């Protein structure tokens, strides 16, 4: 806190070459020699300065380091209490300028902890949060009301590593520091069907407004990585997510019953969908009735050999509306944008706009699935049919594709208002003979190669030039969420 005097800068320069552990050892030796009381020796008590700027939606008046609360970054000591007591203590500033908690370089083993409002968690570039593999470090919380149950097991679910609910103005960022979910034990339990509760996510923010998650690397999540749910005004930017491509349900970013969300500049390799847009499951999602709407996805690079680059569903019972995806790169992925739904879901997926997508090595460039199945329980309403309407794809080039499109609506409930324009799909050396399969879908195409299926060729005017599908030109409120330059500057004696 406060400005640092030039003297301390000099002192820091003198001392920075000493590693902290070495300093500790020297301090210990000095204590034993009884020399600590003598003043003026530059390096006996080292003044350390952590000072840097970063971008955030709001800056904070108060600062602390995890080490102030007994944090030990040795990769062995549990820091759950250090994190929770730091945040509990800093929550006193929620109505007094807010606070920021700095996580220095080190390996910080921790169980789950809860965030507070007007708060920033900042990870140094060499800070690694290691998720505890001790199940007792994860409390069990209620299932999401819009899902009715956990996804892995009926009943409750393990709380996420970083959890926040009913918050305003929360930032999780860093200089590309790492959050390592150490998911292997969870994936194993999942495969062996030994889970009592649903696996934890890495970051879950519920019922919150004004959320920023940026400049971090997330690895090996037990399941989903970033899950904003029942929240609004959320920016996820500059996140790298990696998990083994065979790891179960390691979705990248899952906006779920959220409005005004912006996902940009993210790089994701995962075992499930890179971005999965959701809004609750069958009768629970219908009853909760909270859609995801006003979602921007731009400059996303995705590798997902067994799943989609962007999935809409399969849990979409609260509705999904106004999704704008732009400048998407996909490599070695199962499908590009995929709509997943089923009889019993209810809800809708409408006003979806995709513009500018480059894909290489894909099984299906375009995929819509009306019979996804996967119900929370047998009590879903078979009369609850989803409405899929107004799906616009344009300016797409895909190379090395096994099958161009597999578009399967629901019998008696066709997917309508599909528009596909300026799309070139180049086949792989071993392509499917039939490149387009279309059932229960209806729409128009223009400038699409190879020749689309009959239900989509009514409006083809490629001979007279390309008739582009819509892409909105207005801005969404989340576009106006801007970053300020904030600073963290804090010195202390070590
Ligand atoms: C992310 O980091 C880059 C530099 O690496 C910086 O320019 C940018 O402001 C940061 N953005 C956010 C939102 O944290
Ligand atoms: C974190 O919040 C959840 C849900 O509100 C609660 O069950 C849990 O006990 C909280 N954890 C701590 C350490 O306060
Ligand atoms: C959090 O917000 C939700 C939705 O507004 C509300 O139903 C719930 O009671 C709130 N929980 C707490 C702990 O304030
Ligand atoms: C962040 O770290 C990851 C993992 O090391 C790296 O792949 C990525 O390029 C880094 N991002 C930035 C912006 O430096
Ligand atoms: C094309 O896709 C096939 C799988 O269908 C893959 O084995 C092959 O490596 C890809 N070729 C290139 C040049 O990427
Ligand atoms: C077609 O898409 C390409 C990108 O794939 C773009 O560069 C080009 O401008 C588009 N053409 C039209 C007519 O929109």
PDB file of C-alpha atoms in Angstrom, residues 4 29 50 67 84 98 110 117 121 128 135 154 184 212 215-216 218 226 230 311 322 388 415-416 419 429 467 470 489:
ATOM      1  CA  UNK A   4       7.533   3.066  -2.286  1.00  0.00           C
ATOM      2  CA  UNK A  29      21.713 -17.580  11.430  1.00  0.00           C
ATOM      3  CA  UNK A  50       5.928  -6.227  -5.226  1.00  0.00           C
ATOM      4  CA  UNK A  67       1.967 -14.777   2.756  1.00  0.00           C
ATOM      5  CA  UNK A  84     -10.044 -18.280   3.269  1.00  0.00           C
ATOM      6  CA  UNK A  98     -12.284  -3.072  -2.323  1.00  0.00           C
ATOM      7  CA  UNK A 110      -5.213 -25.546  -1.551  1.00  0.00           C
ATOM      8  CA  UNK A 117     -17.274  -8.719  -3.476  1.00  0.00           C
ATOM      9  CA  UNK A 121      -7.334 -12.366  -6.826  1.00  0.00           C
ATOM     10  CA  UNK A 128       0.672 -22.242  -9.280  1.00  0.00           C
ATOM     11  CA  UNK A 135     -11.585 -34.944  -0.732  1.00  0.00           C
ATOM     12  CA  UNK A 154     -27.673 -37.610  -8.097  1.00  0.00           C
ATOM     13  CA  UNK A 184      -6.359 -37.292 -12.456  1.00  0.00           C
ATOM     14  CA  UNK A 212     -13.619 -10.722 -14.854  1.00  0.00           C
ATOM     15  CA  UNK A 215      -4.741 -13.863 -18.034  1.00  0.00           C
ATOM     16  CA  UNK A 216      -4.502 -17.227 -16.368  1.00  0.00           C
ATOM     17  CA  UNK A 218      -5.916 -23.477 -16.202  1.00  0.00           C
ATOM     18  CA  UNK A 226     -14.833 -21.955 -15.894  1.00  0.00           C
ATOM     19  CA  UNK A 230     -26.920 -17.170 -13.016  1.00  0.00           C
ATOM     20  CA  UNK A 311     -21.629 -26.342 -28.153  1.00  0.00           C
ATOM     21  CA  UNK A 322     -28.253 -13.930 -29.180  1.00  0.00           C
ATOM     22  CA  UNK A 388     -34.356 -24.112 -32.625  1.00  0.00           C
ATOM     23  CA  UNK A 415     -35.025 -26.652 -36.703  1.00  0.00           C
ATOM     24  CA  UNK A 416     -35.917 -23.600 -38.799  1.00  0.00           C
ATOM     25  CA  UNK A 419     -28.851 -19.710 -42.927  1.00  0.00           C
ATOM     26  CA  UNK A 429      -8.638 -38.041 -48.028  1.00  0.00           C
ATOM     27  CA  UNK A 467     -26.309 -13.541 -50.120  1.00  0.00           C
ATOM     28  CA  UNK A 470     -27.054 -11.938 -40.787  1.00  0.00           C
ATOM     29  CA  UNK A 489       2.291  -1.970  -4.929  1.00  0.00           C
TER      30      UNK A 489
END
